[in-house]
Amino acid sequence: MSSISQLRARRLARALATAGMLAAGAACAGEVEVLHWWTSGGEAKAAAALKAKLQTLGHTWKDFAVAGGGGDSAMTVLKSRVVSGNAPAAAQIKGPSIQEWAREGVLASIDDTAKANNWDALIPKPIADGLKYKGSYVAVPVNVHRVNWLWVNPEVFKKANAKVPTTWDEFFAAAEALKKVGVIPVAHGGQNWQDFTTFEAVALGVGGVDFYKKALVQLDAATLKSPTMEKVLTTFKRVKDYTDKNAPGRDWNLATAMVINGQAGMQIMGDWAKGEFLAAGKVPGKDFVCAPAPGTSKAFTYNVDSFAMFKIKNDANVKAQKDLATAIMSPEFQEAFNLNKGSIPVRLNMDLAKFDDCAKQSSADFVASSKAGSLVPSIAHGMAVPSAAEGAIKDAVSQFWNSDKMTAKEAMERIASAAKVK
Amino acid sequence: MSALPMTLPRQHWLPKLVLAPSFVLSFLFIYGLIAWNGYLSLSASRLLPNYEFVGLEQYVTLFESERWWVALTNLAIFGTLFIGGGMVLGLLLAILLDQKIRAEGVLRTIYLYPMALSFIVTGTAWKWILNPGLGLEKVVQDWGFDGFTFDWLVNPDRAIYTVVIAGIWQSAGFVMALFLAGLRGIDDSIIKAAQVDGASLPRIYWRIIIPSLRPVFFSTLMVLAHLAIKSFDLVVALTNGGPGFATDVPATFMYAMAFTRGQIGLGAASATIMLATVAAIVVPYLYSELRTRR
């Protein structure tokens, strides 16, 4: 306990020191209103750290936290605020939604802040591109989640005499072994984004990076109807045979709990699942294993949380808004926040000494993939395609997952026609 | 007497003046917003409302969407079974309760009680009851009937019927109360006369009592029909539209499109269709009501 509080004290001291330097430059104080849904334990702590930092700069932090619905209710509130001409300074918006909001002409450029802090060198290009509208930054990234993870309970695997799979063939072999010893092989929650999280892992593992980009990011019709796609879909459907009957509607964290208590062997889920393991007092590498989803060790599916900056009027508030952007990208905040959230910092070349092994591996793969060009956006988490098409594709994939009658060919047709939704 | 010509005009404008604010407000906030929704459904609105006119494009997209057809089919299945089942069960309960038994008040309260719960609670409770790994199926299997399966909740082809079950459970007591009131309003002397003529009790019910409940049937139909079309909370709590979108109904479709998928125009179009459906039921009812008053 004492070591943690010491750690926190040190972190705070460092934050204060940087803040002091910045404060010297702050001419006048403004107010930032920030819309977010960081209301759960670790997230709320991270938000409080950001608030403290802005207060040391002399700005007022107006909290605009809207709980629930993975941000749906927050978005509804945000829309009404923006329509009435009273936008907050920043709001938690990510992926192509940033472009959608920018197209409505309500986002502000923070290019000068980005240039002053050299963001272009700090953020990998595919991610930076997603934060820009017409070449200028309109949003600031907070973290990177890796989505293509496989979470494994090693104790159960030992009992079944199975090994952690690195390819899909090994995955099914392991699943078969787990089934024999009476364990649910794959913990799954049947909600459309979870179905899709599994689907995109299979697509990346079976089809490879180029296929993934062409089919699911560019939505190329020919690739969506190719034999590779058919193979992806059949493999995806095979996974379902290893899930349990009660999966429909189950929340992801309940599925993770099944892996934690040994009821199930593995789960395909993003690194927020790590938070559940850690909260249950489990140690990475010993009580649970994090491995890249089968066949995807050389690639990285990202889900980047970010804050979009809105056009606001008052000059002092604009100054505060820019300080907020600087603060979010600062190494101190990135470290503090991501330690709490289970994700990794979006800044390249950060010291990761305080992070656990899963995060270190995630970060190493992140850097390697960003060099190799195998960094791909997660569709399940709204990073790749506009929300209308994304929803329609998710619907089609879920329908295929749930239906006993639909063939892979039919599913391909449906996905291809869903991809045309604008 | 000279006061009379002065009070007359005042009596003329005063009621109108008193009514005016509520009239303006309801006009603005009910019909104004309906009109706005109608206009949005003809616009290219996406994330935020915008007023670029695109004609019937959103309706074309809507009726080309497979998910919308699933929603409409589900509404038809749910509506028919929910209204039909609710009425039959409610009427049955009312007739049984009408037999001048002891402790009727207690029984009535028990029957009516589900109505006191919100659809969210009903949905959540039934979600547990119908879950194959926790509820009914597991209990019966634990009793020794290993072959018993009841997995409708997780079966895409059957899930909508679980919504029907929960809906009927919720509303039957309320329907019973309506019918019971109707039954109590029937003139005893007719029944006594029939009894004197030697008619059996089922026959009396079938030929005399139930036919005279026609107005009750009608108002029950009205209440249940609009409940069926608006059924949003029950579906959200019970299945959340799943598995996949197998239990989507127009209300959940509208919410998904307008609020989570950034397709306000499409959502508005589906809302207009829902409104038209409700109107198709309510307008004839209002018409008949107003006509009989005259």
XYZ file of C-alpha atoms in Angstrom:
716
model
C 0.000 0.000 0.000
C 2.669 2.480 1.012
C 4.644 1.909 -2.176
C 1.578 2.738 -4.228
C 0.924 5.934 -2.369
C 4.603 6.871 -2.691
C 4.353 6.237 -6.385
C 1.320 8.389 -6.620
C 2.944 11.163 -4.615
C 5.970 11.112 -6.875
C 3.806 11.177 -9.960
C 1.855 14.090 -8.584
C 5.033 15.959 -7.725
C 6.298 15.530 -11.258
C 2.965 16.617 -12.682
C 3.071 19.699 -10.496
C 6.582 20.540 -11.641
C 5.658 20.427 -15.307
C 2.493 22.282 -14.547
C 4.506 25.008 -12.851
C 6.630 25.485 -15.949
C 3.571 25.716 -18.137
C 1.801 28.007 -15.726
C 4.521 30.607 -16.169
C 3.447 30.886 -19.777
C -0.259 31.021 -19.038
C -1.341 34.602 -19.415
C -4.967 34.415 -18.437
C -7.127 31.678 -16.999
C -10.028 30.122 -18.799
C -12.557 27.403 -18.323
C -12.609 24.005 -19.960
C -15.695 21.936 -20.037
C -14.952 18.316 -20.845
C -17.536 15.755 -21.816
C -16.454 12.222 -20.990
C -17.733 8.954 -19.627
C -14.846 8.055 -17.406
C -17.006 7.239 -14.463
C -15.655 3.843 -13.418
C -13.009 3.589 -10.683
C -9.682 3.735 -12.516
C -10.943 6.065 -15.200
C -12.390 8.527 -12.740
C -9.020 8.666 -10.995
C -7.314 9.456 -14.270
C -9.824 12.184 -15.036
C -9.170 13.675 -11.608
C -5.438 13.776 -12.406
C -6.145 15.744 -15.563
C -8.403 18.097 -13.669
C -5.715 18.723 -11.048
C -3.217 19.491 -13.742
C -5.409 22.065 -15.441
C -6.191 23.677 -12.119
C -2.493 24.167 -11.451
C -2.406 26.065 -14.746
C -5.032 28.343 -13.293
C -7.889 27.102 -15.434
C -11.261 26.018 -14.189
C -12.334 22.482 -14.987
C -16.019 21.987 -15.515
C -16.815 18.328 -15.404
C -19.395 17.071 -17.844
C -19.438 13.357 -17.149
C -22.367 11.437 -18.557
C -22.500 7.867 -17.361
C -23.816 4.854 -19.129
C -24.435 3.257 -22.470
C -20.831 3.269 -23.642
C -21.276 6.934 -24.455
C -24.629 6.750 -26.245
C -26.368 8.956 -23.741
C -23.401 11.310 -23.664
C -23.576 11.685 -27.448
C -27.243 12.559 -27.275
C -26.519 15.288 -24.759
C -23.600 16.514 -26.835
C -25.716 16.782 -29.977
C -28.289 18.943 -28.267
C -25.553 21.152 -26.810
C -23.866 21.618 -30.165
C -27.131 22.297 -31.988
C -27.970 25.000 -29.466
C -24.567 26.614 -30.048
C -23.181 25.820 -26.623
C -20.534 23.176 -27.265
C -18.176 22.018 -24.516
C -14.439 22.605 -25.022
C -13.690 18.950 -25.567
C -15.644 15.731 -25.882
C -14.695 12.080 -25.963
C -15.123 11.215 -29.622
C -13.068 8.722 -31.588
C -12.494 7.197 -34.989
C -14.396 8.267 -38.094
C -16.902 10.006 -35.844
C -14.269 12.713 -35.509
C -14.485 13.275 -39.254
C -18.272 13.200 -39.110
C -18.311 15.904 -36.458
C -15.651 17.895 -38.287
C -17.734 17.793 -41.450
C -20.536 19.476 -39.512
C -18.095 22.352 -39.074
C -18.078 22.412 -35.291
C -14.550 21.253 -34.479
C -11.598 23.593 -33.922
C -8.105 23.137 -35.321
C -5.385 22.657 -32.712
C -2.573 22.566 -35.225
C -0.443 25.173 -33.456
C -0.481 23.097 -30.262
C 0.321 19.978 -32.258
C 3.224 21.672 -34.018
C 4.623 23.168 -30.830
C 4.666 19.733 -29.246
C 5.769 17.850 -32.343
C 2.824 15.473 -32.408
C 3.553 14.294 -35.934
C 6.715 12.598 -34.700
C 5.080 11.240 -31.561
C 1.949 9.658 -32.994
C 2.065 6.882 -35.617
C 0.750 8.121 -38.933
C -2.366 5.912 -39.323
C -3.553 7.076 -35.929
C -2.596 10.706 -36.528
C -4.542 10.671 -39.801
C -7.654 9.668 -37.918
C -7.264 12.673 -35.633
C -7.019 15.144 -38.480
C -9.621 16.747 -40.660
C -8.370 18.255 -43.910
C -4.811 17.989 -42.676
C -5.128 19.696 -39.324
C -5.498 18.143 -35.919
C -8.978 18.442 -34.430
C -8.602 15.814 -31.731
C -6.062 14.679 -29.188
C -5.445 10.989 -28.403
C -5.451 9.604 -24.873
C -4.501 5.961 -25.161
C -4.133 2.946 -27.385
C -6.034 -0.238 -26.719
C -4.940 -3.381 -28.475
C -8.038 -5.283 -29.501
C -6.537 -8.491 -30.930
C -5.705 -10.174 -27.636
C -6.386 -13.706 -26.525
C -6.789 -14.112 -22.766
C -5.952 -17.521 -21.441
C -6.355 -19.288 -18.124
C -3.092 -21.328 -17.952
C -4.293 -23.577 -15.149
C -7.214 -24.819 -17.227
C -4.924 -25.209 -20.219
C -2.564 -27.342 -18.165
C -5.434 -29.529 -17.044
C -6.473 -30.045 -20.651
C -2.874 -30.495 -21.734
C -3.320 -27.793 -24.358
C -0.916 -25.096 -25.452
C -1.600 -21.433 -26.015
C -2.542 -21.217 -29.705
C -0.641 -19.087 -32.192
C -2.601 -20.119 -35.292
C -6.266 -20.821 -35.847
C -5.586 -24.537 -36.312
C -3.911 -24.627 -32.931
C -6.806 -22.614 -31.557
C -9.328 -25.255 -32.563
C -7.055 -28.056 -31.336
C -6.804 -26.333 -27.954
C -10.558 -25.700 -27.893
C -11.223 -29.376 -28.591
C -8.899 -30.387 -25.738
C -10.616 -27.970 -23.367
C -14.005 -29.300 -24.342
C -12.870 -32.839 -23.499
C -12.072 -31.902 -19.898
C -15.455 -30.258 -19.525
C -14.453 -26.617 -19.685
C -16.189 -24.070 -21.887
C -13.400 -23.468 -24.430
C -14.254 -19.894 -25.420
C -15.912 -17.347 -23.146
C -18.052 -15.113 -25.303
C -20.642 -12.431 -24.851
C -23.240 -12.347 -27.602
C -23.532 -8.631 -28.220
C -22.921 -7.405 -31.715
C -19.671 -5.593 -30.917
C -18.315 -8.689 -29.176
C -19.272 -10.882 -32.105
C -17.421 -8.416 -34.250
C -14.373 -8.301 -31.999
C -14.029 -12.029 -32.595
C -14.762 -11.606 -36.287
C -12.101 -8.980 -36.857
C -9.548 -11.086 -34.989
C -10.351 -14.008 -37.282
C -10.244 -11.763 -40.354
C -6.829 -10.452 -39.386
C -5.488 -13.874 -38.432
C -6.837 -15.804 -41.413
C -6.802 -13.126 -44.086
C -3.771 -11.091 -43.060
C -3.190 -7.365 -42.840
C -3.713 -6.514 -46.516
C -6.950 -8.432 -46.698
C -8.148 -6.772 -43.505
C -7.423 -3.292 -44.783
C -8.901 -3.890 -48.187
C -12.020 -5.705 -47.060
C -12.921 -4.087 -43.788
C -11.392 -0.617 -43.934
C -11.690 0.281 -47.609
C -14.803 -1.908 -47.922
C -13.719 -3.134 -51.327
C -16.647 -5.129 -52.746
C -14.540 -7.662 -54.644
C -12.460 -8.494 -51.562
C -15.589 -8.753 -49.431
C -16.861 -11.487 -51.751
C -13.520 -13.248 -52.222
C -12.709 -16.867 -51.270
C -10.563 -15.497 -48.417
C -13.630 -13.846 -46.978
C -15.490 -17.126 -47.172
C -12.687 -18.845 -45.309
C -12.740 -16.102 -42.684
C -16.461 -16.517 -42.211
C -16.342 -20.316 -41.896
C -13.503 -20.086 -39.378
C -15.438 -17.431 -37.466
C -18.522 -19.620 -37.352
C -16.468 -22.566 -36.121
C -15.522 -20.533 -33.049
C -19.181 -20.441 -32.087
C -19.227 -24.215 -31.603
C -16.878 -23.705 -28.683
C -18.912 -21.072 -26.874
C -21.688 -21.851 -24.436
C -25.397 -21.557 -24.980
C -25.881 -18.722 -22.507
C -23.652 -16.304 -24.355
C -26.338 -14.115 -26.002
C -26.573 -10.752 -24.304
C -23.777 -11.482 -21.831
C -21.545 -8.545 -20.939
C -17.870 -8.787 -21.822
C -16.720 -8.555 -18.221
C -18.870 -11.525 -17.234
C -17.211 -13.487 -20.021
C -13.822 -12.407 -18.659
C -14.914 -13.555 -15.210
C -15.523 -17.017 -16.649
C -11.879 -17.154 -17.721
C -10.748 -15.786 -14.362
C -12.522 -18.471 -12.345
C -11.584 -21.304 -14.683
C -15.077 -21.928 -15.988
C -13.820 -21.095 -19.465
C -10.438 -21.457 -21.112
C -9.962 -18.349 -23.230
C -11.506 -15.141 -24.461
C -10.837 -12.920 -27.443
C -11.126 -9.373 -26.139
C -9.287 -6.065 -26.047
C -6.859 -5.164 -23.283
C -9.531 -3.617 -21.079
C -10.091 -7.250 -20.053
C -6.747 -6.997 -18.260
C -8.352 -4.598 -15.805
C -10.769 -7.353 -14.779
C -7.943 -9.834 -14.210
C -5.938 -7.319 -12.212
C -8.962 -6.305 -10.183
C -9.436 -9.991 -9.304
C -5.886 -10.015 -7.927
C -4.421 -12.074 -10.754
C -0.819 -11.728 -11.904
C -0.028 -11.518 -15.632
C 2.071 -14.426 -16.884
C 1.239 -16.519 -13.837
C -2.523 -16.542 -13.282
C -3.439 -15.445 -16.771
C -1.689 -15.227 -20.109
C -2.110 -12.519 -22.688
C -1.270 -13.616 -26.205
C -1.982 -12.008 -29.555
C -5.103 -13.492 -31.120
C -4.148 -16.499 -33.288
C -2.231 -15.545 -36.406
C -2.046 -11.857 -35.520
C 1.208 -11.601 -33.578
C 2.746 -9.369 -36.252
C -0.221 -7.031 -36.389
C -1.953 -4.663 -34.043
C -5.639 -3.785 -34.046
C -5.975 -0.445 -32.342
C -8.758 1.346 -30.558
C -7.674 4.862 -29.693
C -9.699 6.993 -27.311
C -9.473 10.655 -28.098
C -10.907 14.054 -27.331
C -12.285 16.195 -30.116
C -11.903 19.932 -29.615
C -14.926 22.080 -30.311
C -15.028 25.643 -31.593
C -15.552 27.940 -28.636
C -15.732 31.711 -28.437
C -13.960 33.177 -25.427
C -10.172 33.666 -25.957
C -9.272 32.643 -22.429
C -11.259 29.463 -22.885
C -9.502 28.731 -26.154
C -6.202 29.080 -24.309
C -7.447 26.665 -21.671
C -8.566 24.273 -24.373
C -5.087 24.269 -25.890
C -3.505 23.720 -22.499
C -5.832 20.782 -22.080
C -4.622 19.310 -25.369
C -0.992 19.788 -24.318
C -1.671 18.244 -20.930
C -3.385 15.197 -22.391
C -0.419 14.478 -24.655
C 2.121 15.033 -21.867
C 4.083 11.913 -20.831
C 2.925 12.308 -17.215
C -0.740 12.168 -18.053
C -0.301 9.410 -20.629
C 1.468 7.284 -18.064
C -0.875 7.953 -15.178
C -3.994 7.467 -17.257
C -2.939 4.313 -19.010
C -1.704 2.644 -15.853
C -5.228 3.067 -14.572
C -7.029 2.179 -17.761
C -5.061 -0.941 -18.799
C -4.141 0.520 -22.166
C -0.792 1.875 -23.399
C 0.316 5.461 -24.092
C -0.225 6.701 -27.616
C 3.131 8.526 -27.540
C 5.943 6.541 -29.038
C 9.284 6.338 -27.154
C 7.825 6.450 -23.659
C 9.400 4.870 -20.615
C 7.234 1.875 -19.748
C 9.037 0.776 -16.585
C 5.895 0.988 -14.481
C 3.719 -1.019 -16.852
C 3.089 -4.758 -16.642
C 4.285 -7.390 -19.107
C 1.132 -7.413 -21.199
C 1.361 -3.668 -21.675
C 5.053 -3.903 -22.505
C 4.388 -6.523 -25.140
C 1.488 -4.487 -26.445
C 3.719 -1.443 -26.701
C 6.541 -3.336 -28.418
C 4.091 -4.758 -30.949
C 2.585 -1.305 -31.389
C 5.935 0.222 -32.313
C 6.906 -2.727 -34.536
C 3.549 -2.737 -36.327
C 3.618 0.980 -36.834
C 6.991 0.567 -38.601
C 5.873 -2.471 -40.589
C 2.606 -0.844 -41.634
C 0.533 -3.525 -39.961
C -1.296 -1.208 -37.634
C -5.001 -1.637 -38.375
C -8.041 0.105 -36.944
C -10.676 -1.857 -35.031
C -14.081 -1.826 -36.670
C -15.857 -3.264 -33.668
C -14.788 -0.203 -31.697
C -15.675 2.449 -34.222
C -12.203 3.187 -35.519
C -12.429 2.261 -39.188
C -15.651 3.001 -41.027
C -18.432 5.599 -40.668
C -20.989 4.671 -38.026
C -23.831 3.897 -40.447
C -21.823 1.359 -42.458
C -20.203 0.031 -39.308
C -23.597 -0.645 -37.753
C -24.925 -2.343 -40.859
C -21.853 -4.592 -41.167
C -22.025 -5.470 -37.483
C -25.670 -6.414 -37.949
C -24.816 -8.708 -40.852
C -21.955 -10.407 -39.005
C -24.045 -10.910 -35.871
C -26.863 -12.327 -37.907
C -24.490 -14.846 -39.446
C -23.100 -15.724 -36.020
C -26.555 -16.280 -34.569
C -28.260 -17.978 -37.472
C -28.003 -21.725 -37.893
C -29.149 -21.618 -41.464
C -27.175 -18.845 -43.136
C -24.255 -19.986 -45.262
C -20.963 -18.156 -45.529
C -21.828 -17.199 -49.112
C -25.092 -15.579 -48.049
C -23.297 -13.807 -45.242
C -20.750 -12.443 -47.724
C -23.519 -10.984 -49.867
C -25.091 -9.351 -46.821
C -21.836 -7.900 -45.581
C -21.041 -6.562 -49.035
C -24.418 -4.882 -49.315
C -24.131 -3.560 -45.765
C -20.783 -2.026 -46.703
C -22.578 0.135 -49.240
C -24.679 1.859 -46.566
C -23.770 5.518 -46.472
C -78.837 46.397 -16.572
C -76.294 48.235 -18.629
C -73.698 45.795 -17.289
C -75.080 43.008 -19.420
C -73.691 44.069 -22.806
C -70.288 44.453 -21.120
C -70.187 41.004 -19.520
C -71.240 39.273 -22.686
C -68.128 40.053 -24.736
C -65.956 39.216 -21.773
C -67.593 35.850 -21.435
C -66.880 35.466 -25.061
C -63.109 35.987 -24.930
C -62.241 34.899 -21.416
C -62.440 31.090 -21.920
C -60.423 31.409 -25.091
C -57.796 33.492 -23.365
C -57.552 30.993 -20.532
C -57.193 28.133 -22.974
C -54.755 29.903 -25.258
C -51.471 29.169 -23.441
C -52.126 25.461 -23.182
C -53.321 25.428 -26.754
C -50.199 27.200 -27.995
C -47.939 24.971 -25.930
C -49.520 21.727 -26.997
C -49.632 22.899 -30.575
C -45.956 23.811 -30.479
C -44.610 20.895 -28.494
C -46.797 18.117 -29.819
C -47.813 18.970 -33.340
C -44.842 21.250 -33.947
C -42.404 18.518 -33.020
C -44.324 15.944 -35.026
C -44.033 18.247 -38.019
C -40.348 18.770 -37.340
C -39.822 15.017 -37.189
C -41.708 14.696 -40.449
C -39.455 17.268 -42.044
C -36.310 15.609 -40.696
C -37.417 12.365 -42.275
C -37.299 14.142 -45.639
C -33.877 15.659 -44.996
C -30.339 14.341 -45.347
C -29.741 14.574 -41.573
C -26.945 12.389 -40.324
C -25.171 13.125 -37.069
C -26.906 16.456 -36.494
C -30.149 17.707 -37.977
C -29.638 19.502 -41.267
C -32.238 20.744 -43.682
C -31.040 19.596 -47.052
C -34.185 18.257 -48.695
C -33.835 14.781 -50.202
C -37.456 13.806 -50.730
C -38.410 10.255 -49.883
C -34.861 8.897 -49.994
C -34.823 8.012 -46.281
C -38.045 6.041 -46.663
C -36.585 4.160 -49.612
C -33.496 3.288 -47.557
C -35.734 2.346 -44.655
C -37.807 -0.120 -46.614
C -34.728 -1.557 -48.273
C -33.177 -2.245 -44.884
C -33.508 -5.839 -43.829
C -33.367 -4.910 -40.192
C -36.459 -2.725 -40.574
C -38.387 -5.640 -42.065
C -37.305 -7.822 -39.167
C -38.572 -5.085 -36.858
C -41.919 -4.875 -38.654
C -42.371 -8.647 -38.691
C -41.589 -8.762 -35.009
C -44.091 -6.010 -34.342
C -46.755 -7.989 -36.199
C -45.983 -11.193 -34.276
C -45.673 -9.428 -30.960
C -48.697 -7.193 -31.515
C -51.041 -10.016 -32.486
C -50.001 -12.414 -29.760
C -49.622 -9.772 -27.074
C -53.027 -8.233 -27.691
C -54.783 -11.540 -28.325
C -53.116 -13.400 -25.475
C -53.484 -10.527 -23.037
C -57.193 -10.198 -23.758
C -57.986 -13.893 -23.537
C -56.047 -14.345 -20.321
C -57.393 -11.116 -18.831
C -60.972 -12.025 -19.664
C -60.519 -15.506 -18.241
C -59.116 -14.129 -14.995
C -61.949 -11.600 -14.797
C -64.625 -14.237 -15.319
C -63.096 -16.528 -12.722
C -62.844 -13.666 -10.274
C -66.430 -12.657 -10.948
C -67.845 -15.756 -9.242
C -68.548 -13.929 -5.972
C -65.783 -15.664 -4.093
C -64.227 -14.891 -0.765
C -61.039 -12.793 -0.510
C -61.684 -11.323 -3.911
C -59.977 -8.082 -2.974
C -56.758 -9.886 -2.103
C -56.805 -11.948 -5.288
C -57.506 -8.873 -7.379
C -54.503 -7.137 -5.891
C -52.336 -10.166 -6.581
C -53.480 -10.330 -10.203
C -53.038 -6.626 -10.694
C -49.651 -6.524 -9.087
C -47.517 -7.087 -12.219
C -48.930 -3.835 -13.549
C -47.211 -2.034 -10.682
C -43.842 -3.132 -12.044
C -42.238 -1.286 -14.867
C -41.466 -3.047 -18.117
C -37.785 -2.728 -17.317
C -38.201 -4.772 -14.144
C -40.429 -7.295 -15.910
C -37.885 -7.643 -18.687
C -34.964 -8.097 -16.335
C -36.805 -10.631 -14.195
C -37.867 -12.686 -17.201
C -34.379 -12.443 -18.610
C -33.182 -14.392 -15.582
C -36.134 -16.762 -15.571
C -35.706 -17.692 -19.225
C -31.911 -17.850 -19.275
C -31.132 -21.499 -20.065
C -28.190 -21.643 -17.662
C -29.922 -20.073 -14.683
C -33.674 -20.198 -14.888
C -36.470 -22.473 -15.911
C -34.468 -24.848 -18.098
C -31.832 -25.466 -15.453
C -34.391 -25.905 -12.667
C -36.388 -28.503 -14.582
C -33.214 -30.309 -15.594
C -32.080 -30.323 -11.975
C -35.381 -31.986 -11.063
C -34.296 -34.888 -13.201
C -35.847 -34.118 -16.579
C -32.556 -34.051 -18.439
C -34.114 -33.826 -21.877
C -35.995 -30.632 -21.082
C -34.971 -27.618 -23.115
C -36.473 -24.176 -23.149
C -33.922 -21.945 -24.789
C -36.197 -19.575 -26.681
C -34.449 -16.552 -25.232
C -31.190 -17.382 -27.013
C -32.766 -18.810 -30.144
C -33.049 -16.125 -32.838
C -36.197 -17.716 -34.291
C -38.000 -17.961 -30.974
C -36.734 -15.002 -28.971
C -39.616 -12.714 -29.962
C -42.049 -15.129 -28.294
C -40.292 -14.669 -24.991
C -41.065 -10.970 -25.308
C -44.708 -11.947 -25.840
C -44.674 -14.086 -22.697
C -43.258 -11.295 -20.565
C -45.619 -8.747 -22.116
C -48.714 -10.837 -21.446
C -47.573 -11.563 -17.908
C -47.305 -7.835 -17.355
C -50.568 -6.717 -18.875
C -53.023 -9.554 -18.136
C -53.826 -8.240 -14.669
C -54.603 -4.800 -16.007
C -56.840 -6.233 -18.721
C -58.533 -8.281 -16.033
C -59.294 -5.128 -14.072
C -60.857 -3.515 -17.128
C -62.994 -6.555 -17.858
C -63.973 -6.987 -14.234
C -65.242 -3.428 -14.175
C -67.176 -4.203 -17.343
C -68.637 -7.365 -15.876
C -69.737 -5.540 -12.747
C -71.488 -2.988 -14.880
C -73.770 -5.538 -16.470
C -77.327 -5.438 -15.239
C -77.938 -8.366 -12.893
C -81.565 -8.688 -13.864
C -80.669 -9.850 -17.392
C -78.556 -12.643 -15.967
C -81.252 -13.570 -13.474
C -83.799 -13.668 -16.268
C -81.551 -15.987 -18.261
C -81.107 -18.191 -15.217
C -84.849 -18.373 -14.786
C -85.080 -19.458 -18.412
C -82.737 -22.323 -17.526
C -79.564 -21.221 -19.317
C -76.294 -22.701 -18.041
C -73.562 -20.439 -16.717
C -71.124 -20.910 -19.630
C -73.961 -20.236 -22.020
C -74.912 -17.074 -20.181
C -71.350 -15.850 -20.422
C -70.974 -16.787 -24.046
C -74.297 -15.439 -25.321
C -75.073 -12.542 -22.998
C -72.206 -11.281 -20.914
C -69.270 -11.346 -23.317
C -71.205 -9.737 -26.175
C -72.275 -6.940 -23.873
C -68.622 -6.261 -23.041
C -67.951 -4.954 -26.530
C -66.989 -1.425 -25.519
C -64.536 -2.872 -22.975
C -62.981 -5.032 -25.677
C -62.603 -1.976 -27.787
C -60.888 0.179 -25.200
C -58.652 -2.725 -24.145
C -57.631 -3.150 -27.749
C -56.723 0.532 -27.916
C -54.607 0.397 -24.788
C -52.816 -2.820 -25.696
C -52.250 -1.850 -29.323
C -50.387 1.319 -28.540
C -48.468 -0.462 -25.767
C -47.400 -3.004 -28.370
C -46.191 -0.386 -30.821
C -44.329 1.530 -28.160
C -42.830 -1.608 -26.599
C -39.293 -0.360 -26.212
C -38.266 -0.864 -22.607
C -39.433 -4.482 -22.447
C -37.371 -5.473 -25.470
C -34.348 -3.506 -24.303
C -34.395 -5.110 -20.866
C -35.237 -8.629 -21.965
C -33.162 -9.203 -25.095
C -31.760 -5.820 -26.094
C -32.930 -6.631 -29.610
C -30.816 -9.766 -29.711
C -29.638 -12.367 -30.465
C -28.203 -10.298 -33.301
C -31.176 -8.105 -34.141
C -33.709 -10.929 -34.033
C -36.033 -9.176 -31.579
C -35.732 -5.671 -32.914
C -39.012 -3.759 -32.987
C -39.602 -0.400 -34.690
C -39.050 1.489 -31.430
C -35.602 -0.018 -30.812
C -34.766 0.376 -34.495
C -35.595 4.066 -34.314
C -33.478 4.551 -31.219
C -30.492 2.717 -32.685
C -30.566 4.672 -35.925
C -31.204 8.120 -34.524
C -28.993 8.009 -31.467
C -26.194 5.497 -31.906
C -25.671 5.215 -35.639
C -25.783 8.869 -36.584
C -28.671 8.427 -39.018
C -31.174 10.937 -37.697
C -32.997 11.132 -41.023
C -33.547 7.390 -41.144
C -34.620 7.328 -37.518
C -37.099 10.118 -38.179
C -38.510 8.207 -41.129
C -39.067 5.125 -38.988
C -40.655 7.296 -36.291
C -43.049 8.705 -38.863
C -44.060 5.207 -39.913
C -44.660 4.285 -36.271
C -46.748 7.398 -35.780
C -48.780 6.534 -38.855
C -49.384 3.046 -37.467
C -50.596 4.417 -34.159
C -52.753 6.947 -35.962
C -54.292 4.198 -38.068
C -55.521 2.622 -34.860
C -56.364 5.687 -32.795
C -58.067 7.872 -35.397
C -60.936 5.455 -36.122
C -61.351 5.054 -32.381
C -61.507 8.800 -31.773
C -63.878 9.135 -34.689
C -66.272 6.565 -33.314
C -66.026 8.021 -29.811
C -66.779 11.548 -30.961
C -69.633 10.377 -33.128
C -71.406 8.519 -30.362
C -71.135 11.547 -28.090
C -73.131 13.641 -30.484
